[in-house]
Short mmCIF file of C-alpha atoms and ligand atoms in Angstrom, two decimals:
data_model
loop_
_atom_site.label_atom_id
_atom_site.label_comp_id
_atom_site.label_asym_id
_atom_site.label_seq_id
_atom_site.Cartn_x
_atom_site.Cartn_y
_atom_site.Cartn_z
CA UNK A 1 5.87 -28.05 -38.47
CA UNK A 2 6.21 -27.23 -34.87
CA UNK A 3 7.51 -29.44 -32.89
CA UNK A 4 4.99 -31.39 -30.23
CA UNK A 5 6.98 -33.34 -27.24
CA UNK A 6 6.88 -36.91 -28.55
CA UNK A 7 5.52 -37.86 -25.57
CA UNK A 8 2.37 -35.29 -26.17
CA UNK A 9 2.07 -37.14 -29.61
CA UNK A 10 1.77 -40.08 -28.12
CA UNK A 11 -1.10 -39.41 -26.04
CA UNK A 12 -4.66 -40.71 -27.82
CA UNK A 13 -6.74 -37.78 -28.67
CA UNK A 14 -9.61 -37.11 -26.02
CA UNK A 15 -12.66 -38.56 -27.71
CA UNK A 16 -15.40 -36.72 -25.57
CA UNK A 17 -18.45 -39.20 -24.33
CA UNK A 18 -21.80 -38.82 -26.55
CA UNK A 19 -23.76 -36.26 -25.51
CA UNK A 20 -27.44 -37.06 -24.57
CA UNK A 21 -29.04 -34.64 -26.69
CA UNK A 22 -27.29 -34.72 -30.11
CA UNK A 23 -27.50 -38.74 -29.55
CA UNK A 24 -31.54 -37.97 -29.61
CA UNK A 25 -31.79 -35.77 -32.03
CA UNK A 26 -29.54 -38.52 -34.33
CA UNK A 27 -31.47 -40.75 -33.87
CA UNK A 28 -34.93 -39.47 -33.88
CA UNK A 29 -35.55 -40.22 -30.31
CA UNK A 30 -37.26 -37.58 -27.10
CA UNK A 31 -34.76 -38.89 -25.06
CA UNK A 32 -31.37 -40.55 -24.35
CA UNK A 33 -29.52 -41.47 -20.83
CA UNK A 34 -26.17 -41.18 -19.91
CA UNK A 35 -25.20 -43.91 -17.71
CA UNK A 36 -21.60 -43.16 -18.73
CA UNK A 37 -19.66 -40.85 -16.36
CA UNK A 38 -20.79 -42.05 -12.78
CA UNK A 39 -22.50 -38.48 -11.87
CA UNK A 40 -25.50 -39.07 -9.48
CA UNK A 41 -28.92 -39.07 -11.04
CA UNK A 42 -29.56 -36.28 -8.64
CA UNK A 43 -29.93 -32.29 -9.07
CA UNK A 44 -27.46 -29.97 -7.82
CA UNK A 45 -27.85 -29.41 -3.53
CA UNK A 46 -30.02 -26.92 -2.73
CA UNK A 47 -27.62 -25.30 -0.85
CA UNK A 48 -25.29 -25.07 -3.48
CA UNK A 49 -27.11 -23.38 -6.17
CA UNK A 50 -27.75 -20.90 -3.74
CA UNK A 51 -24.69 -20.19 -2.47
CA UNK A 52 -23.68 -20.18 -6.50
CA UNK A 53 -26.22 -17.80 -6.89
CA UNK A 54 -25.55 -15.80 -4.02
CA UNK A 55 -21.21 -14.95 -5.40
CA UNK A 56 -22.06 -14.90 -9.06
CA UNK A 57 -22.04 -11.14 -8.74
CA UNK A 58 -18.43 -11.56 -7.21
CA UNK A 59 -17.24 -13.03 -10.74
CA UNK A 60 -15.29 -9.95 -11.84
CA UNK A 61 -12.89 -11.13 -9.28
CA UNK A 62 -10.57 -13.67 -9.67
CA UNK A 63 -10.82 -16.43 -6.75
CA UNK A 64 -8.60 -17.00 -3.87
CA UNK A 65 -5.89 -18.91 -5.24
CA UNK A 66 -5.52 -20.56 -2.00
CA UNK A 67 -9.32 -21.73 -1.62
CA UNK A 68 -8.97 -20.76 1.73
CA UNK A 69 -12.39 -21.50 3.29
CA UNK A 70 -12.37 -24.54 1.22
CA UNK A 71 -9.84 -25.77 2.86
CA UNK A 72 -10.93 -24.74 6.11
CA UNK A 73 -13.94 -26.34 5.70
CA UNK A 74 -12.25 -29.48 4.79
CA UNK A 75 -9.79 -29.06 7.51
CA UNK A 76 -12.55 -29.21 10.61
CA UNK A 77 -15.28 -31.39 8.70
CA UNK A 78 -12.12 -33.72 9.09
CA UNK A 79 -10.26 -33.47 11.81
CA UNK A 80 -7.15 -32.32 10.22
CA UNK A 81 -4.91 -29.48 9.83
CA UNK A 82 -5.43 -26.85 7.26
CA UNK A 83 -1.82 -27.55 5.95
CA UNK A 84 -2.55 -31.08 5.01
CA UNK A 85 -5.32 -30.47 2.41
CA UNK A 86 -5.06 -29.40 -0.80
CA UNK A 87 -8.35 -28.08 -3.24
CA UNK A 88 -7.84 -28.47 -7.00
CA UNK A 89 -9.85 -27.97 -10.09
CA UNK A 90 -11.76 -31.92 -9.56
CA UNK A 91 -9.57 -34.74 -8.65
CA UNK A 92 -8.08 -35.06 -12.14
CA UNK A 93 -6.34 -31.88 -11.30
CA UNK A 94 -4.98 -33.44 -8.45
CA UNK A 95 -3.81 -36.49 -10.44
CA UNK A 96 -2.01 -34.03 -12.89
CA UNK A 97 -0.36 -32.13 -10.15
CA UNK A 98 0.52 -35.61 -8.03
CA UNK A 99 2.58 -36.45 -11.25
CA UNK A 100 3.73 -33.04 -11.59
CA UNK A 101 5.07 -32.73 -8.14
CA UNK A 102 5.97 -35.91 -7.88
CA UNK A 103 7.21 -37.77 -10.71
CA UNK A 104 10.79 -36.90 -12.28
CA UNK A 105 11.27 -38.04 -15.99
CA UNK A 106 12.58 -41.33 -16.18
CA UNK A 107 11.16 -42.17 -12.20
CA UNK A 108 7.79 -44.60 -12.46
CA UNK A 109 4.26 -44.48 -10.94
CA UNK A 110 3.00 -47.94 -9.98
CA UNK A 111 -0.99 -48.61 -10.14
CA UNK A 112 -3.28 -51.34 -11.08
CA UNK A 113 -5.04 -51.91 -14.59
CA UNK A 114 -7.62 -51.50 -15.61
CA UNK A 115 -8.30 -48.68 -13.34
CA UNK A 116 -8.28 -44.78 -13.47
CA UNK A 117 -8.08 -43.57 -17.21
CA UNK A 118 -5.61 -40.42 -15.76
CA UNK A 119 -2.83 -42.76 -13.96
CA UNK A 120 -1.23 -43.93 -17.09
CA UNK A 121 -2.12 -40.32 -18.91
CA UNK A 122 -0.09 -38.15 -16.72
CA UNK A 123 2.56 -40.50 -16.10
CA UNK A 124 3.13 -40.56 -19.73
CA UNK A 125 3.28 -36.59 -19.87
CA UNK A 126 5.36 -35.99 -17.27
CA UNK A 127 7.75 -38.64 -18.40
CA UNK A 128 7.44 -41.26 -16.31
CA UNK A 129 7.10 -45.13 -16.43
CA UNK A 130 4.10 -46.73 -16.21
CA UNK A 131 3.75 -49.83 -14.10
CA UNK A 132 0.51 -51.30 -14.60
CA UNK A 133 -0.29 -54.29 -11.75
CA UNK A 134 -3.06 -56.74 -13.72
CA UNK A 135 -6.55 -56.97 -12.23
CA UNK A 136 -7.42 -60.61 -10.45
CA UNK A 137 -10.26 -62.16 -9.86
CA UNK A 138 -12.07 -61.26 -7.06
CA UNK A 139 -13.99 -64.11 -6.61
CA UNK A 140 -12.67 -68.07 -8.04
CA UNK A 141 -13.68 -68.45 -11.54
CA UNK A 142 -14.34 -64.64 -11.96
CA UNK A 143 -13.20 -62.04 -14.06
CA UNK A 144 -10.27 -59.95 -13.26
CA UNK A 145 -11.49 -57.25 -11.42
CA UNK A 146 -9.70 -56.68 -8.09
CA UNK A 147 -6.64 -54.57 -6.75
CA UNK A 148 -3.50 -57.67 -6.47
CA UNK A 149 -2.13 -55.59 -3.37
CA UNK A 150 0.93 -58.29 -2.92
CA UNK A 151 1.69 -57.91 -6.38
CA UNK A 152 1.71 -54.32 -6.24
CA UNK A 153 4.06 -53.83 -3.52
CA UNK A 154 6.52 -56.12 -5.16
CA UNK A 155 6.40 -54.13 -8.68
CA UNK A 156 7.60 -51.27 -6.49
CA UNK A 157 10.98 -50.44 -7.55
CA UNK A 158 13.77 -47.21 -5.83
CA UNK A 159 11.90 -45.61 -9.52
CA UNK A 160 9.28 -45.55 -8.01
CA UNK A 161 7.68 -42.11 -6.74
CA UNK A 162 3.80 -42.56 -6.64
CA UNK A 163 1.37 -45.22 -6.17
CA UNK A 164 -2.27 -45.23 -6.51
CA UNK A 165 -4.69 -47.41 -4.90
CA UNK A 166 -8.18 -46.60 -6.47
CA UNK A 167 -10.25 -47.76 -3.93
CA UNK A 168 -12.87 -48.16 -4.86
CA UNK A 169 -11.78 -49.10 -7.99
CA UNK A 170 -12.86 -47.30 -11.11
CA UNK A 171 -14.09 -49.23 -13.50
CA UNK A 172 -14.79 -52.50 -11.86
CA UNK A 173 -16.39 -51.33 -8.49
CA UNK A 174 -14.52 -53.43 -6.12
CA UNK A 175 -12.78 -52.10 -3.08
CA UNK A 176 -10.00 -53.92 -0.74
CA UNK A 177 -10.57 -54.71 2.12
CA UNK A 178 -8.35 -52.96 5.17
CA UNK A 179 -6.24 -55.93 6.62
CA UNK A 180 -5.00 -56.14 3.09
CA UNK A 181 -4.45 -52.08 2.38
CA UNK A 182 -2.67 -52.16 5.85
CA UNK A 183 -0.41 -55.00 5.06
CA UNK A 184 0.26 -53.54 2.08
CA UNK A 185 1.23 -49.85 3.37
CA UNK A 186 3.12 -51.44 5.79
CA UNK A 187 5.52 -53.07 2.63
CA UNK A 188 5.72 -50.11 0.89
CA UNK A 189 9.18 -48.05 1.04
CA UNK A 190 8.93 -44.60 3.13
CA UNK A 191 10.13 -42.50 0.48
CA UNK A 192 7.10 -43.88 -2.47
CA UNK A 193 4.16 -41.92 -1.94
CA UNK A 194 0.65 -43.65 -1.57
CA UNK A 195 -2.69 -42.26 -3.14
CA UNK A 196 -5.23 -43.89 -1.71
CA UNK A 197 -7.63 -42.71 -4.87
CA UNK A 198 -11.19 -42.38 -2.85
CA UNK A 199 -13.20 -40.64 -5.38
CA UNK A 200 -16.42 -42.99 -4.92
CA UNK A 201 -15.62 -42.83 -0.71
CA UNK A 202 -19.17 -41.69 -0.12
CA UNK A 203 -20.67 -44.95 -1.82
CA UNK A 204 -19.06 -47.36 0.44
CA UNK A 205 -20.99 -49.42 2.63
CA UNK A 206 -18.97 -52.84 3.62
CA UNK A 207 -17.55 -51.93 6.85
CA UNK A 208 -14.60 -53.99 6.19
CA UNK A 209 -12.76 -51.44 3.59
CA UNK A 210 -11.43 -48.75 5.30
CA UNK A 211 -11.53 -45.32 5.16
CA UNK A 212 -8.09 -44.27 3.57
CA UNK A 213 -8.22 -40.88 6.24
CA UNK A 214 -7.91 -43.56 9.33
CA UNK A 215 -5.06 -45.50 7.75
CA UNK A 216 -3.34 -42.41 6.54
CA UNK A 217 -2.72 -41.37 9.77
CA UNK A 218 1.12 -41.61 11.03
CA UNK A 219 1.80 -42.52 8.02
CA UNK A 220 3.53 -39.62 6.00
CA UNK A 221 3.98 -40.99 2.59
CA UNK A 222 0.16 -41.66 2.69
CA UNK A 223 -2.63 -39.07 1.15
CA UNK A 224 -6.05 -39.61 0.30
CA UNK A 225 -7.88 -38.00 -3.02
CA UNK A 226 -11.81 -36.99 -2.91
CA UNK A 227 -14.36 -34.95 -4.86
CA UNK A 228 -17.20 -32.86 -4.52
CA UNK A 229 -18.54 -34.54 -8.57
CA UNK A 230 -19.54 -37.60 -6.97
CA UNK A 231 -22.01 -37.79 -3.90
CA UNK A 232 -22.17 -34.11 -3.71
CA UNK A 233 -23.40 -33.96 -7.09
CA UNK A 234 -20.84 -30.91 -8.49
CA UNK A 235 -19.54 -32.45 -11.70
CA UNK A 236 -20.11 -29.74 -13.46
CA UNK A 237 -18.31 -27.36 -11.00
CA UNK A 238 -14.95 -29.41 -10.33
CA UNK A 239 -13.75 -29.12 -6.83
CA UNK A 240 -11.69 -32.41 -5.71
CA UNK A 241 -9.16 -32.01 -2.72
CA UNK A 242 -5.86 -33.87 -1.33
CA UNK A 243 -5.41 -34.73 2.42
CA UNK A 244 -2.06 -35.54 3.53
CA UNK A 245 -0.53 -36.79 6.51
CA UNK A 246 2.36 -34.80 5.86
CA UNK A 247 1.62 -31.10 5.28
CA UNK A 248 4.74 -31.32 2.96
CA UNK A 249 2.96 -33.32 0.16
CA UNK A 250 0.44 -30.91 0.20
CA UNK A 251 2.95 -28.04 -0.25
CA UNK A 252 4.01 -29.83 -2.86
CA UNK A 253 0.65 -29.68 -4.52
CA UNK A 254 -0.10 -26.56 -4.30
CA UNK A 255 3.41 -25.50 -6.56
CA UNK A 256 1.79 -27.36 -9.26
CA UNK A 257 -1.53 -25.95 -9.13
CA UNK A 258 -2.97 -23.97 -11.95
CA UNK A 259 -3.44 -20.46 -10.48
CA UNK A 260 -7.22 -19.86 -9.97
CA UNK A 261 -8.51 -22.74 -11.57
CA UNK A 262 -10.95 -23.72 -7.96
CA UNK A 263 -13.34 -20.73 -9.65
CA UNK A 264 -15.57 -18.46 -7.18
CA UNK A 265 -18.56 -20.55 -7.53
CA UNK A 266 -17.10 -23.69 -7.32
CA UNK A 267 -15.29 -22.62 -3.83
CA UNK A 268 -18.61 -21.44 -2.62
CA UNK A 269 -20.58 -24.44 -3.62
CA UNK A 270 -18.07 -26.70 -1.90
CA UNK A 271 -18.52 -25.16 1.18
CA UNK A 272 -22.32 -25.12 1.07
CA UNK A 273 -22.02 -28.80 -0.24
CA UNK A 274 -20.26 -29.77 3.16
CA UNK A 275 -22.99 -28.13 5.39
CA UNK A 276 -25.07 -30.40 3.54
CA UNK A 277 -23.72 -33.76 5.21
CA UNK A 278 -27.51 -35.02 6.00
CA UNK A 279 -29.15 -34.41 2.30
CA UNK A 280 -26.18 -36.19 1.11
CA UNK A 281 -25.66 -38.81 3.11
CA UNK A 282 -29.97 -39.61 2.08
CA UNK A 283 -28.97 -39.52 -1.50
CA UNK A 284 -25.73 -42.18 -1.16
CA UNK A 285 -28.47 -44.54 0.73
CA UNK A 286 -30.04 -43.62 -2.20
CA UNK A 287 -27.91 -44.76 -4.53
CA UNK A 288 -26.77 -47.53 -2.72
CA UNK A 289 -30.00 -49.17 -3.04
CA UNK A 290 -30.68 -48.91 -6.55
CA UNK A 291 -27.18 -50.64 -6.65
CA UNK A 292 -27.80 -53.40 -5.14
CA UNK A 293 -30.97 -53.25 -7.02
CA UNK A 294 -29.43 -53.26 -10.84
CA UNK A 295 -26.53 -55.73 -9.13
CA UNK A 296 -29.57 -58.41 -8.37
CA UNK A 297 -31.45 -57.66 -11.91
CA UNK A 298 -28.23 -57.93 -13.75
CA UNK A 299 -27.17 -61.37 -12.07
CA UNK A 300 -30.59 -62.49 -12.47
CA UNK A 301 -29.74 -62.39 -16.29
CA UNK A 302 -27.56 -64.54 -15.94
CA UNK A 303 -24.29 -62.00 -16.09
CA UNK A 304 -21.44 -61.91 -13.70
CA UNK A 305 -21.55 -58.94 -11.57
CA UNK A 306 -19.35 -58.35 -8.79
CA UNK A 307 -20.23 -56.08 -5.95
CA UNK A 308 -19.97 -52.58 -6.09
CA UNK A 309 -18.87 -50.31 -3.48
CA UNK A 310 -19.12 -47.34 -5.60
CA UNK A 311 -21.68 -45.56 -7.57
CA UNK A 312 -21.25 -47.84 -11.29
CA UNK A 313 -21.63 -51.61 -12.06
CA UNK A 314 -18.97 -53.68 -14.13
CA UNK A 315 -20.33 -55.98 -16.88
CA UNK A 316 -17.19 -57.96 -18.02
CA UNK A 317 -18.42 -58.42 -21.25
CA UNK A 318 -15.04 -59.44 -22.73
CA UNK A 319 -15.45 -59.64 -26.57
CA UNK A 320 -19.18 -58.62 -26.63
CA UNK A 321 -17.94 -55.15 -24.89
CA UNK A 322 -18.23 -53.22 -27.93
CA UNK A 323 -20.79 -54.62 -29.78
CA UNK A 324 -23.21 -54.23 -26.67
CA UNK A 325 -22.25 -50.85 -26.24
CA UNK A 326 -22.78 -49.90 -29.69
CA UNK A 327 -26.09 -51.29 -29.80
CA UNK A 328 -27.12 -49.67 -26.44
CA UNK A 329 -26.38 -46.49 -27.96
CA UNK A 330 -28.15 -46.96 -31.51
CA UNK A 331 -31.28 -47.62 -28.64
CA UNK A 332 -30.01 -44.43 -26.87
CA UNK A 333 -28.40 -45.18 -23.71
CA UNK A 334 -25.42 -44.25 -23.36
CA UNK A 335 -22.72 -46.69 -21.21
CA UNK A 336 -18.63 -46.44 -20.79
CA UNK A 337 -17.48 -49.27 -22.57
CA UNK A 338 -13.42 -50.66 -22.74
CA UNK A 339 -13.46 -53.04 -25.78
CA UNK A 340 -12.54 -56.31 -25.15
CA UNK A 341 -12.78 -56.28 -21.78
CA UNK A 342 -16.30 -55.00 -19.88
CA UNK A 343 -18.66 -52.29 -19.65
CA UNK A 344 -19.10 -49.78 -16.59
CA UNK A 345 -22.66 -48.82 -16.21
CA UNK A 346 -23.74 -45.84 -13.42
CA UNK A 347 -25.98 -45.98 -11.11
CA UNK A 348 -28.98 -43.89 -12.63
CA UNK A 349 -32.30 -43.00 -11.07
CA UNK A 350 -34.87 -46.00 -10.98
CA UNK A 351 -36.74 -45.07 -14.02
CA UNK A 352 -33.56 -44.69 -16.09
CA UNK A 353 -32.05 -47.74 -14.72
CA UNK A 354 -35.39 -49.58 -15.90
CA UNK A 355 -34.53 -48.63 -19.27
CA UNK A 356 -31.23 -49.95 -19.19
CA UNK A 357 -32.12 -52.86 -18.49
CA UNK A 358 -34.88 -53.71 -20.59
CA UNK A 359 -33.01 -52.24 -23.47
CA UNK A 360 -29.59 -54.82 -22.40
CA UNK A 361 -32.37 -57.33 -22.78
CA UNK A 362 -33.18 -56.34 -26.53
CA UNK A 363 -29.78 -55.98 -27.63
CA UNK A 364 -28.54 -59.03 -25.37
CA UNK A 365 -30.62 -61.05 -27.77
CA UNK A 366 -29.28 -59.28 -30.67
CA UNK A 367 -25.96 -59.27 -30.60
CA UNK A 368 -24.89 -61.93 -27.47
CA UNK A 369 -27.45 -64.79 -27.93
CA UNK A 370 -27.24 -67.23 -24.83
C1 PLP B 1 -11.17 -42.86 -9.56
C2 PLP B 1 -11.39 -41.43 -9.83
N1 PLP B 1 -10.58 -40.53 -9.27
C3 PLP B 1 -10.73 -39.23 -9.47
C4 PLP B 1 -11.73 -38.75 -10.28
C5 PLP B 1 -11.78 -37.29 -10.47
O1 PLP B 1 -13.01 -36.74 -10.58
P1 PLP B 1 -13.17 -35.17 -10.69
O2 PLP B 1 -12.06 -34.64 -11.54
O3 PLP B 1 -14.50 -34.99 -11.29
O4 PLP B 1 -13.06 -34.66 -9.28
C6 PLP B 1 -12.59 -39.64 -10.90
C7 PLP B 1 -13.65 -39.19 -11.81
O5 PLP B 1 -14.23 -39.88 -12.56
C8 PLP B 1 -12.43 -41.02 -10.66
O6 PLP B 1 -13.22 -41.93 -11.22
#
């Protein structure tokens, strides 16, 4: 038997999400929705599967390992410095590489829980300590669903290399507000590098949380991590990127990174996707409404919902997590569910988020009667 690092072994095997089609077909139904991995209910940008189009006949080549014009592009559509940003393959590269780059065996990464799925991941495989900051309630008498900022900084130890602040927060939607980050940043230790994790950025629209770019700034042990998956709709493509105050993080990065992995059409389609500020910025208002839509239709069930900032609701179903899920999928719609403690629905288009809800009704009565 070969010998797997024990701390591989330990790592639960990736159980992939159910895919919409085979969950039809199983069931003997035209058609299932995903509500499960908090893509947009939109198609790809115009401008993107053109300019995808337009290099696929450049594939023999392998891509700029530097994802130059990327990162230009990044660079001016944000004021910064080519050496501060960083392109990877999606965001979870980036979270791979932060560890990587950043995180010694035996030092710790600090973040909140429940929250990203990678944090505790690629601390484990890299060796390092976990320190997992419990949820609070966001609002009195709620469920625990909110970043505990104070608490944070005090679980902050000399182990302590990296620190993410998912904001906002994936699973549970929330976001803090920027007093709070600020007072926060301030407490941290110079030499522990902040993450402020801003994959759902794009979604935000309380003008009280900050953007993570303004606060970064003069601050060197602050960076900020985005993706093209989200609002630009380019899941499927994988482009996330890293800015840092201090172009040395970002060197750092980029020792880590896979070679090639930001493939020809993905840097192209990143590039179109930023000349497409406008289309996007429709699509987040978008989204934004049907939020705020689902929100009000879910509370006026009777369930606690607090407010989103991003592009997913939180349903702190508790006990019932699983056996809701399960029964939403049996009725083909597919959620993310963490047993025991709530499910995360996305935002879908109108018509699918219709569905959703008049099939939580069905199995609400089923398997949670009031
Ligand atoms: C909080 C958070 N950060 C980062 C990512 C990375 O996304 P991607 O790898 O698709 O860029 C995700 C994706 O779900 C996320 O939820």
């Amino acid at each position: 038997m070969v010998h797997v690092r024990p701390a591989v072994q330990a790592v639960p095997a990736y159980k992939p999400g159910r895919n919409p089609a085979d969950l039809a077909r199983e069931i003997g139904v035209e058609k299932a929705i995903k509500l499960a991995s908090n893509e947009v209910a939109f198609p790809p940008l115009p401008a993107v599967l053109e300019a995808v189009a337009r290099v696929m006949a450049e594939t023999n080549r392998y891509p700029d390992n530097g994802a130059l014009l990327v990162t230009e592009a990044l660079a001016e559509h944000y004021g910064v410095d080519p050496a501060q940003v960083v392109a990877g393959c999606g965001g979870v590269s980036l979270c791979q590489q932060l560890a990587q780059s950043f995180n010694d065996p035996g030092t710790s990464m600090a973040f909140a829980w429940r929250s990203f799925e990678m944090y505790p991941l690629q601390a484990q495989v890299v060796g390092a300590r976990s320190i997992q900051v419990p949820l609070v309630p966001g609002r009195p008498g709620g469920s625990p669903d909110t970043h505990d900022l104070e608490a944070l900084a005090a679980a902050i130890d000399d182990t302590t290399r990296l620190v993410w602040v998912c904001n906002p927060n994936n699973p549970t939607g929330t976001a803090v507000r920027r007093a709070e980050l600020v007072r926060f940043l301030d407490a941290v230790p110079e030499d522990t590098l902040v993450v402020l994790d801003e994959a759902y950025r794009e979604f935000v629209t309380d003008p009280d949380v900050p953007d993570g770019l303004e606060l970064m700034r003069g601050r060197p042990n602050v960076a900020v991590l985005r993706t093209f998956s989200k609002a630009y709709a380019m899941a499927g493509l994988r482009v996330g990127y890293v800015i840092a105050e201090d172009p040395a993080v970002a060197q750092a990065l980029r020792k880590t990174h896979v070679p090639f992995s930001v493939s020809v059409p993905a840097q192209a389609a990143a590039v179109a996707a930023l000349g497409s500020g406008e289309e996007v910025r429709r699509r987040c208002a978008a989204v934004v409404a049907e939020r705020d839509r689902l929100t009000a239709a879910l509370r006026d069930r009777g369930l606690e919902v607090s407010d989103s900032q991003a592009n997913f609701v939180w349903l702190p179903l508790g006990e019932q997590t699983a056996a809701v899920a399960a029964a939403l999928e049996a009725r083909a719609v597919i959620t993310r569910p963490f047993a025991g403690e709530g499910i995360r629905v996305t935002v879908g288009s109108p018509e699918e988020d219709d569905i959703f809800l008049a099939t939580l009704d069905d199995v609400r009565s089923l398997v949670a009667p009031a």
